[in-house]
């Protein structure tokens, strides 16, 4: 741990360590004027704020001994190198049309500087049409990346998820149309930078829809396993889903709202009210297979750690 004025910071929450030039950090420098030329280094770390929000904070350490200062910098950087769960190379997909069309700006102004600070290399792809990210994931050399980051909403996450899972099955010769085929687990993590109309997946995994918080979780290598369900019809693969599967009323809302993306998030309220007034009714049959062995309960305190 590194001791600051107010708290202890675990090395797992340190973002970066950098040598500090005196003209960049002038705070409290007056007390060093009677000494020789001071040297300093700055530790950037995660500061946890209210409502699950994370922020990047920093503390600067001053030292008159240049050799001692360099020793500290080297020792802390070695500790960071030992954090094997942290990504070094990321593939980033940005949806410039999602939400309020702020995805590119959010990434460049709030996320990219943090990735650069943490020495994370990125290859950025700005999507040009629907399923661009999904199609691209079938072509790139996926093995060179530690993870894939999507900047957008739930639709962007769905594209990346379908692309990654589909790529894994294709490379392994698995037929996705066979509902009984055991799927190959995808061991490449997906990071979500919220910038869409709805950020349900991001909110449910991180606890808040905030680009900086999500970026910091990605940097320190946090991971939250998710259950993925596949949907088939007559031995034909349709979709994967992780949050909900809509049929009938909800499906009609989504279908109608897609035609009104220019309205932004308000399109869901408009389409919902319009669909409600249509008084449609829907028939269907649901069948399910109960688990043979119950190993846990949704109400217990055991976290899912599969994979």
mmCIF file of C-alpha atoms in Angstrom:
data_model
loop_
_atom_site.group_PDB
_atom_site.id
_atom_site.type_symbol
_atom_site.label_atom_id
_atom_site.label_comp_id
_atom_site.label_asym_id
_atom_site.label_seq_id
_atom_site.Cartn_x
_atom_site.Cartn_y
_atom_site.Cartn_z
ATOM 1 C CA UNK A 1 0.000 0.000 0.000
ATOM 2 C CA UNK A 2 0.976 3.598 -0.572
ATOM 3 C CA UNK A 3 0.231 5.910 2.345
ATOM 4 C CA UNK A 4 -1.271 9.274 1.444
ATOM 5 C CA UNK A 5 -2.329 12.043 3.780
ATOM 6 C CA UNK A 6 -5.820 10.646 4.247
ATOM 7 C CA UNK A 7 -5.843 6.951 3.448
ATOM 8 C CA UNK A 8 -4.034 3.781 2.438
ATOM 9 C CA UNK A 9 -4.250 2.926 -1.252
ATOM 10 C CA UNK A 10 -3.939 -0.770 -2.232
ATOM 11 C CA UNK A 11 -1.572 -1.372 -5.131
ATOM 12 C CA UNK A 12 -4.494 -2.979 -6.970
ATOM 13 C CA UNK A 13 -6.118 0.470 -7.096
ATOM 14 C CA UNK A 14 -3.058 2.384 -8.313
ATOM 15 C CA UNK A 15 -3.511 3.513 -11.909
ATOM 16 C CA UNK A 16 -0.012 4.745 -12.716
ATOM 17 C CA UNK A 17 3.222 6.121 -11.286
ATOM 18 C CA UNK A 18 5.119 8.913 -13.034
ATOM 19 C CA UNK A 19 8.162 11.056 -12.377
ATOM 20 C CA UNK A 20 7.013 14.624 -11.767
ATOM 21 C CA UNK A 21 8.642 17.717 -13.211
ATOM 22 C CA UNK A 22 8.814 20.640 -10.798
ATOM 23 C CA UNK A 23 7.149 23.076 -13.166
ATOM 24 C CA UNK A 24 4.098 20.770 -13.281
ATOM 25 C CA UNK A 25 3.647 20.402 -9.535
ATOM 26 C CA UNK A 26 4.174 23.596 -7.550
ATOM 27 C CA UNK A 27 2.138 22.786 -4.445
ATOM 28 C CA UNK A 28 4.017 23.120 -1.140
ATOM 29 C CA UNK A 29 7.303 23.609 -2.931
ATOM 30 C CA UNK A 30 8.267 26.521 -0.699
ATOM 31 C CA UNK A 31 9.512 24.282 2.099
ATOM 32 C CA UNK A 32 12.058 22.710 -0.282
ATOM 33 C CA UNK A 33 13.719 25.970 -1.287
ATOM 34 C CA UNK A 34 16.414 25.736 1.405
ATOM 35 C CA UNK A 35 17.315 22.207 0.323
ATOM 36 C CA UNK A 36 19.028 20.935 -2.807
ATOM 37 C CA UNK A 37 17.150 20.348 -6.028
ATOM 38 C CA UNK A 38 14.075 18.311 -5.044
ATOM 39 C CA UNK A 39 12.793 15.308 -7.006
ATOM 40 C CA UNK A 40 9.256 14.016 -7.037
ATOM 41 C CA UNK A 41 6.948 11.327 -8.331
ATOM 42 C CA UNK A 42 3.179 11.229 -8.553
ATOM 43 C CA UNK A 43 0.940 8.254 -7.812
ATOM 44 C CA UNK A 44 -2.401 8.220 -9.635
ATOM 45 C CA UNK A 45 -5.000 6.084 -7.906
ATOM 46 C CA UNK A 46 -8.700 5.262 -7.744
ATOM 47 C CA UNK A 47 -10.718 7.455 -5.424
ATOM 48 C CA UNK A 48 -14.116 5.994 -4.612
ATOM 49 C CA UNK A 49 -16.860 8.605 -4.447
ATOM 50 C CA UNK A 50 -20.548 8.353 -3.609
ATOM 51 C CA UNK A 51 -23.087 6.233 -5.494
ATOM 52 C CA UNK A 52 -20.490 3.766 -6.845
ATOM 53 C CA UNK A 53 -18.639 6.484 -8.767
ATOM 54 C CA UNK A 54 -14.862 6.260 -9.159
ATOM 55 C CA UNK A 55 -12.515 9.107 -9.921
ATOM 56 C CA UNK A 56 -8.808 9.404 -10.705
ATOM 57 C CA UNK A 57 -6.946 11.193 -7.924
ATOM 58 C CA UNK A 58 -3.235 11.727 -7.332
ATOM 59 C CA UNK A 59 -0.690 12.389 -4.606
ATOM 60 C CA UNK A 60 2.856 13.688 -5.129
ATOM 61 C CA UNK A 61 5.855 12.583 -3.040
ATOM 62 C CA UNK A 62 8.889 14.897 -2.800
ATOM 63 C CA UNK A 63 12.451 13.781 -2.142
ATOM 64 C CA UNK A 64 15.830 15.552 -2.209
ATOM 65 C CA UNK A 65 17.597 12.285 -3.138
ATOM 66 C CA UNK A 66 17.249 11.512 -6.851
ATOM 67 C CA UNK A 67 18.398 7.895 -6.423
ATOM 68 C CA UNK A 68 15.820 7.237 -3.694
ATOM 69 C CA UNK A 69 13.110 8.844 -5.808
ATOM 70 C CA UNK A 70 13.954 6.584 -8.762
ATOM 71 C CA UNK A 71 13.956 3.546 -6.482
ATOM 72 C CA UNK A 72 10.422 4.306 -5.380
ATOM 73 C CA UNK A 73 9.246 4.794 -8.963
ATOM 74 C CA UNK A 74 10.831 1.522 -10.083
ATOM 75 C CA UNK A 75 9.471 -0.448 -7.119
ATOM 76 C CA UNK A 76 5.916 0.812 -7.641
ATOM 77 C CA UNK A 77 6.015 0.144 -11.385
ATOM 78 C CA UNK A 78 7.166 -3.422 -10.683
ATOM 79 C CA UNK A 79 4.201 -3.869 -8.342
ATOM 80 C CA UNK A 80 1.869 -2.683 -11.104
ATOM 81 C CA UNK A 81 3.449 -5.129 -13.570
ATOM 82 C CA UNK A 82 2.537 -7.933 -11.164
ATOM 83 C CA UNK A 83 -1.179 -7.122 -11.603
ATOM 84 C CA UNK A 84 -1.684 -9.732 -14.350
ATOM 85 C CA UNK A 85 -5.425 -9.127 -14.659
ATOM 86 C CA UNK A 86 -4.850 -5.658 -16.101
ATOM 87 C CA UNK A 87 -5.214 -5.157 -19.862
ATOM 88 C CA UNK A 88 -2.300 -3.966 -21.975
ATOM 89 C CA UNK A 89 -3.880 -3.972 -25.448
ATOM 90 C CA UNK A 90 -7.540 -3.183 -26.131
ATOM 91 C CA UNK A 91 -9.759 -3.126 -29.200
ATOM 92 C CA UNK A 92 -12.235 -0.225 -28.940
ATOM 93 C CA UNK A 93 -15.473 0.146 -30.902
ATOM 94 C CA UNK A 94 -17.215 3.531 -30.807
ATOM 95 C CA UNK A 95 -20.820 4.006 -31.897
ATOM 96 C CA UNK A 96 -20.988 7.671 -33.008
ATOM 97 C CA UNK A 97 -24.766 7.570 -33.482
ATOM 98 C CA UNK A 98 -25.960 6.079 -30.174
ATOM 99 C CA UNK A 99 -27.754 8.095 -27.502
ATOM 100 C CA UNK A 100 -27.099 11.795 -27.984
ATOM 101 C CA UNK A 101 -24.299 11.126 -30.514
ATOM 102 C CA UNK A 102 -21.667 11.836 -27.884
ATOM 103 C CA UNK A 103 -19.789 8.505 -27.993
ATOM 104 C CA UNK A 104 -16.711 9.791 -29.821
ATOM 105 C CA UNK A 105 -16.426 12.891 -27.624
ATOM 106 C CA UNK A 106 -16.902 10.889 -24.412
ATOM 107 C CA UNK A 107 -14.160 8.470 -25.377
ATOM 108 C CA UNK A 108 -11.652 11.089 -26.550
ATOM 109 C CA UNK A 109 -12.143 13.478 -23.627
ATOM 110 C CA UNK A 110 -12.869 11.195 -20.666
ATOM 111 C CA UNK A 111 -11.590 7.697 -21.437
ATOM 112 C CA UNK A 112 -8.612 7.899 -23.805
ATOM 113 C CA UNK A 113 -6.517 10.073 -21.420
ATOM 114 C CA UNK A 114 -7.005 7.510 -18.627
ATOM 115 C CA UNK A 115 -6.024 4.609 -20.892
ATOM 116 C CA UNK A 116 -2.932 6.551 -21.955
ATOM 117 C CA UNK A 117 -2.040 7.301 -18.333
ATOM 118 C CA UNK A 118 -2.283 3.584 -17.519
ATOM 119 C CA UNK A 119 -0.053 2.714 -20.534
ATOM 120 C CA UNK A 120 -2.843 0.809 -22.297
ATOM 121 C CA UNK A 121 -2.482 0.571 -26.088
ATOM 122 C CA UNK A 122 -5.694 0.792 -28.096
ATOM 123 C CA UNK A 123 -6.902 0.152 -31.631
ATOM 124 C CA UNK A 124 -10.010 2.281 -32.189
ATOM 125 C CA UNK A 125 -12.751 1.503 -34.722
ATOM 126 C CA UNK A 126 -15.582 3.996 -35.247
ATOM 127 C CA UNK A 127 -18.573 2.012 -36.487
ATOM 128 C CA UNK A 128 -20.290 3.172 -39.668
ATOM 129 C CA UNK A 129 -23.421 1.017 -39.765
ATOM 130 C CA UNK A 130 -25.394 -1.564 -37.798
ATOM 131 C CA UNK A 131 -23.438 -4.785 -37.075
ATOM 132 C CA UNK A 132 -20.152 -3.162 -38.149
ATOM 133 C CA UNK A 133 -18.489 -4.198 -34.879
ATOM 134 C CA UNK A 134 -19.927 -7.714 -35.086
ATOM 135 C CA UNK A 135 -18.665 -8.206 -38.642
ATOM 136 C CA UNK A 136 -15.255 -6.742 -37.828
ATOM 137 C CA UNK A 137 -14.774 -9.145 -34.906
ATOM 138 C CA UNK A 138 -14.951 -12.062 -37.354
ATOM 139 C CA UNK A 139 -11.995 -10.608 -39.280
ATOM 140 C CA UNK A 140 -9.493 -9.142 -36.793
ATOM 141 C CA UNK A 141 -6.702 -11.037 -35.049
ATOM 142 C CA UNK A 142 -8.552 -11.308 -31.767
ATOM 143 C CA UNK A 143 -5.714 -13.086 -29.953
ATOM 144 C CA UNK A 144 -3.567 -9.933 -29.796
ATOM 145 C CA UNK A 145 -6.046 -8.184 -27.491
ATOM 146 C CA UNK A 146 -6.676 -8.520 -23.755
ATOM 147 C CA UNK A 147 -10.221 -7.264 -24.157
ATOM 148 C CA UNK A 148 -12.764 -5.465 -26.316
ATOM 149 C CA UNK A 149 -14.296 -2.143 -25.266
ATOM 150 C CA UNK A 150 -17.593 -0.869 -26.652
ATOM 151 C CA UNK A 151 -18.492 2.814 -26.392
ATOM 152 C CA UNK A 152 -22.252 3.102 -26.732
ATOM 153 C CA UNK A 153 -25.426 1.656 -25.305
ATOM 154 C CA UNK A 154 -26.903 -1.811 -24.867
ATOM 155 C CA UNK A 155 -27.138 -2.278 -28.642
ATOM 156 C CA UNK A 156 -23.404 -1.736 -29.014
ATOM 157 C CA UNK A 157 -22.691 -4.219 -26.232
ATOM 158 C CA UNK A 158 -24.993 -6.738 -27.924
ATOM 159 C CA UNK A 159 -23.088 -6.358 -31.203
ATOM 160 C CA UNK A 160 -19.729 -6.952 -29.549
ATOM 161 C CA UNK A 161 -21.064 -9.874 -27.497
ATOM 162 C CA UNK A 162 -22.539 -11.580 -30.577
ATOM 163 C CA UNK A 163 -19.337 -10.972 -32.507
ATOM 164 C CA UNK A 164 -17.065 -12.397 -29.808
ATOM 165 C CA UNK A 165 -19.183 -15.445 -28.989
ATOM 166 C CA UNK A 166 -19.850 -16.117 -32.656
ATOM 167 C CA UNK A 167 -16.137 -15.826 -33.466
ATOM 168 C CA UNK A 168 -15.256 -18.318 -30.722
ATOM 169 C CA UNK A 169 -17.779 -20.858 -32.021
ATOM 170 C CA UNK A 170 -16.641 -20.408 -35.610
ATOM 171 C CA UNK A 171 -12.961 -20.889 -34.721
ATOM 172 C CA UNK A 172 -13.876 -24.011 -32.731
ATOM 173 C CA UNK A 173 -16.150 -25.511 -35.396
ATOM 174 C CA UNK A 174 -19.301 -25.272 -33.242
ATOM 175 C CA UNK A 175 -22.680 -25.041 -34.981
ATOM 176 C CA UNK A 176 -24.630 -22.257 -33.252
ATOM 177 C CA UNK A 177 -27.872 -23.468 -34.858
ATOM 178 C CA UNK A 178 -27.749 -26.628 -32.763
ATOM 179 C CA UNK A 179 -29.446 -25.726 -29.437
ATOM 180 C CA UNK A 180 -27.837 -28.737 -27.739
ATOM 181 C CA UNK A 181 -24.281 -27.975 -28.861
ATOM 182 C CA UNK A 182 -21.970 -27.088 -25.942
ATOM 183 C CA UNK A 183 -20.638 -23.605 -26.668
ATOM 184 C CA UNK A 184 -16.966 -22.746 -26.264
ATOM 185 C CA UNK A 185 -16.526 -20.220 -23.487
ATOM 186 C CA UNK A 186 -15.378 -16.760 -24.522
ATOM 187 C CA UNK A 187 -12.373 -15.840 -22.379
ATOM 188 C CA UNK A 188 -11.927 -12.328 -23.792
ATOM 189 C CA UNK A 189 -13.458 -9.677 -21.556
ATOM 190 C CA UNK A 190 -15.816 -6.935 -22.731
ATOM 191 C CA UNK A 191 -15.574 -3.444 -21.284
ATOM 192 C CA UNK A 192 -18.513 -1.056 -21.548
ATOM 193 C CA UNK A 193 -18.195 2.733 -21.712
ATOM 194 C CA UNK A 194 -21.776 4.031 -21.390
ATOM 195 C CA UNK A 195 -22.782 6.445 -24.156
ATOM 196 C CA UNK A 196 -26.174 5.221 -25.343
ATOM 197 C CA UNK A 197 -29.896 5.785 -24.898
ATOM 198 C CA UNK A 198 -30.029 2.918 -22.433
ATOM 199 C CA UNK A 199 -27.048 1.572 -20.514
ATOM 200 C CA UNK A 200 -28.764 -1.275 -18.689
ATOM 201 C CA UNK A 201 -25.863 -3.757 -18.841
ATOM 202 C CA UNK A 202 -23.323 -1.190 -17.688
ATOM 203 C CA UNK A 203 -25.540 -0.032 -14.824
ATOM 204 C CA UNK A 204 -26.288 -3.558 -13.639
ATOM 205 C CA UNK A 205 -22.614 -4.619 -13.628
ATOM 206 C CA UNK A 206 -20.866 -1.449 -12.405
ATOM 207 C CA UNK A 207 -23.671 0.144 -10.392
ATOM 208 C CA UNK A 208 -23.668 3.495 -12.190
ATOM 209 C CA UNK A 209 -23.755 4.810 -15.746
ATOM 210 C CA UNK A 210 -20.572 6.884 -15.738
ATOM 211 C CA UNK A 211 -17.795 6.739 -18.401
ATOM 212 C CA UNK A 212 -14.926 7.570 -16.011
ATOM 213 C CA UNK A 213 -16.008 4.929 -13.496
ATOM 214 C CA UNK A 214 -16.241 2.283 -16.214
ATOM 215 C CA UNK A 215 -12.841 3.242 -17.636
ATOM 216 C CA UNK A 216 -11.196 2.889 -14.222
ATOM 217 C CA UNK A 217 -12.798 -0.530 -13.688
ATOM 218 C CA UNK A 218 -11.345 -1.609 -17.036
ATOM 219 C CA UNK A 219 -7.894 -0.241 -16.150
ATOM 220 C CA UNK A 220 -7.601 -2.089 -12.826
ATOM 221 C CA UNK A 221 -8.836 -5.317 -14.445
ATOM 222 C CA UNK A 222 -12.149 -5.762 -12.660
ATOM 223 C CA UNK A 223 -14.298 -8.586 -13.987
ATOM 224 C CA UNK A 224 -17.977 -9.429 -13.477
ATOM 225 C CA UNK A 225 -19.189 -12.773 -14.893
ATOM 226 C CA UNK A 226 -22.540 -12.738 -16.730
ATOM 227 C CA UNK A 227 -24.893 -15.546 -17.694
ATOM 228 C CA UNK A 228 -25.667 -15.618 -21.435
ATOM 229 C CA UNK A 229 -28.747 -17.323 -22.887
ATOM 230 C CA UNK A 230 -29.159 -18.399 -26.499
ATOM 231 C CA UNK A 231 -32.508 -18.186 -28.304
ATOM 232 C CA UNK A 232 -33.419 -20.695 -31.036
ATOM 233 C CA UNK A 233 -36.458 -21.235 -33.258
ATOM 234 C CA UNK A 234 -36.924 -24.484 -35.187
ATOM 235 C CA UNK A 235 -33.244 -25.397 -34.800
ATOM 236 C CA UNK A 236 -32.188 -21.975 -36.070
ATOM 237 C CA UNK A 237 -30.106 -19.673 -33.888
ATOM 238 C CA UNK A 238 -31.693 -16.246 -33.361
ATOM 239 C CA UNK A 239 -29.938 -14.257 -30.624
ATOM 240 C CA UNK A 240 -27.932 -14.267 -27.418
ATOM 241 C CA UNK A 241 -29.295 -12.282 -24.498
ATOM 242 C CA UNK A 242 -27.972 -11.296 -21.079
ATOM 243 C CA UNK A 243 -30.554 -8.907 -19.602
ATOM 244 C CA UNK A 244 -34.010 -9.641 -20.974
ATOM 245 C CA UNK A 245 -35.869 -11.314 -23.803
ATOM 246 C CA UNK A 246 -38.930 -9.437 -24.986
ATOM 247 C CA UNK A 247 -41.991 -10.835 -26.739
ATOM 248 C CA UNK A 248 -45.272 -9.229 -27.746
ATOM 249 C CA UNK A 249 -45.831 -5.774 -26.277
ATOM 250 C CA UNK A 250 -42.190 -5.121 -25.488
ATOM 251 C CA UNK A 251 -41.094 -6.428 -28.874
ATOM 252 C CA UNK A 252 -43.502 -4.091 -30.644
ATOM 253 C CA UNK A 253 -42.153 -1.134 -28.662
ATOM 254 C CA UNK A 254 -38.578 -1.912 -29.670
ATOM 255 C CA UNK A 255 -39.531 -2.441 -33.310
ATOM 256 C CA UNK A 256 -41.405 0.846 -33.501
ATOM 257 C CA UNK A 257 -38.805 2.832 -31.518
ATOM 258 C CA UNK A 258 -35.996 1.790 -33.869
ATOM 259 C CA UNK A 259 -37.706 3.837 -36.598
ATOM 260 C CA UNK A 260 -37.547 6.928 -34.394
ATOM 261 C CA UNK A 261 -33.949 6.961 -33.181
ATOM 262 C CA UNK A 262 -33.797 10.670 -34.029
ATOM 263 C CA UNK A 263 -35.986 11.270 -30.955
ATOM 264 C CA UNK A 264 -33.313 9.965 -28.590
ATOM 265 C CA UNK A 265 -34.386 8.219 -25.342
ATOM 266 C CA UNK A 266 -37.833 9.862 -25.607
ATOM 267 C CA UNK A 267 -38.684 7.417 -28.403
ATOM 268 C CA UNK A 268 -39.319 4.635 -25.856
ATOM 269 C CA UNK A 269 -42.029 6.647 -24.081
ATOM 270 C CA UNK A 270 -43.640 7.626 -27.376
ATOM 271 C CA UNK A 271 -43.607 4.094 -28.821
ATOM 272 C CA UNK A 272 -44.807 2.607 -25.542
ATOM 273 C CA UNK A 273 -47.802 4.940 -25.368
ATOM 274 C CA UNK A 274 -48.597 4.364 -29.054
ATOM 275 C CA UNK A 275 -48.378 0.560 -28.690
ATOM 276 C CA UNK A 276 -50.517 0.623 -25.527
ATOM 277 C CA UNK A 277 -53.288 2.480 -27.356
ATOM 278 C CA UNK A 278 -53.312 -0.121 -30.139
ATOM 279 C CA UNK A 279 -54.779 -2.732 -27.688
ATOM 280 C CA UNK A 280 -53.002 -5.685 -29.255
ATOM 281 C CA UNK A 281 -53.019 -9.004 -27.441
ATOM 282 C CA UNK A 282 -50.435 -11.754 -27.720
ATOM 283 C CA UNK A 283 -50.625 -15.509 -27.365
ATOM 284 C CA UNK A 284 -47.767 -17.789 -26.528
ATOM 285 C CA UNK A 285 -46.645 -20.878 -24.665
ATOM 286 C CA UNK A 286 -43.700 -20.982 -22.299
ATOM 287 C CA UNK A 287 -41.958 -24.233 -21.429
ATOM 288 C CA UNK A 288 -38.986 -24.643 -19.141
ATOM 289 C CA UNK A 289 -36.825 -27.355 -17.683
ATOM 290 C CA UNK A 290 -36.145 -27.096 -13.939
ATOM 291 C CA UNK A 291 -32.624 -27.729 -12.665
ATOM 292 C CA UNK A 292 -32.091 -31.231 -11.263
ATOM 293 C CA UNK A 293 -29.715 -30.121 -8.562
ATOM 294 C CA UNK A 294 -30.147 -26.802 -6.779
ATOM 295 C CA UNK A 295 -26.693 -25.582 -5.754
ATOM 296 C CA UNK A 296 -27.654 -22.047 -4.803
ATOM 297 C CA UNK A 297 -30.382 -19.501 -4.443
ATOM 298 C CA UNK A 298 -30.807 -15.988 -5.878
ATOM 299 C CA UNK A 299 -31.146 -14.808 -2.285
ATOM 300 C CA UNK A 300 -27.882 -16.252 -0.967
ATOM 301 C CA UNK A 301 -24.712 -14.194 -0.693
ATOM 302 C CA UNK A 302 -22.587 -16.414 -2.959
ATOM 303 C CA UNK A 303 -21.327 -14.632 -6.075
ATOM 304 C CA UNK A 304 -21.219 -16.377 -9.446
ATOM 305 C CA UNK A 305 -17.597 -17.063 -10.312
ATOM 306 C CA UNK A 306 -18.026 -19.315 -13.327
ATOM 307 C CA UNK A 307 -15.097 -18.818 -15.653
#
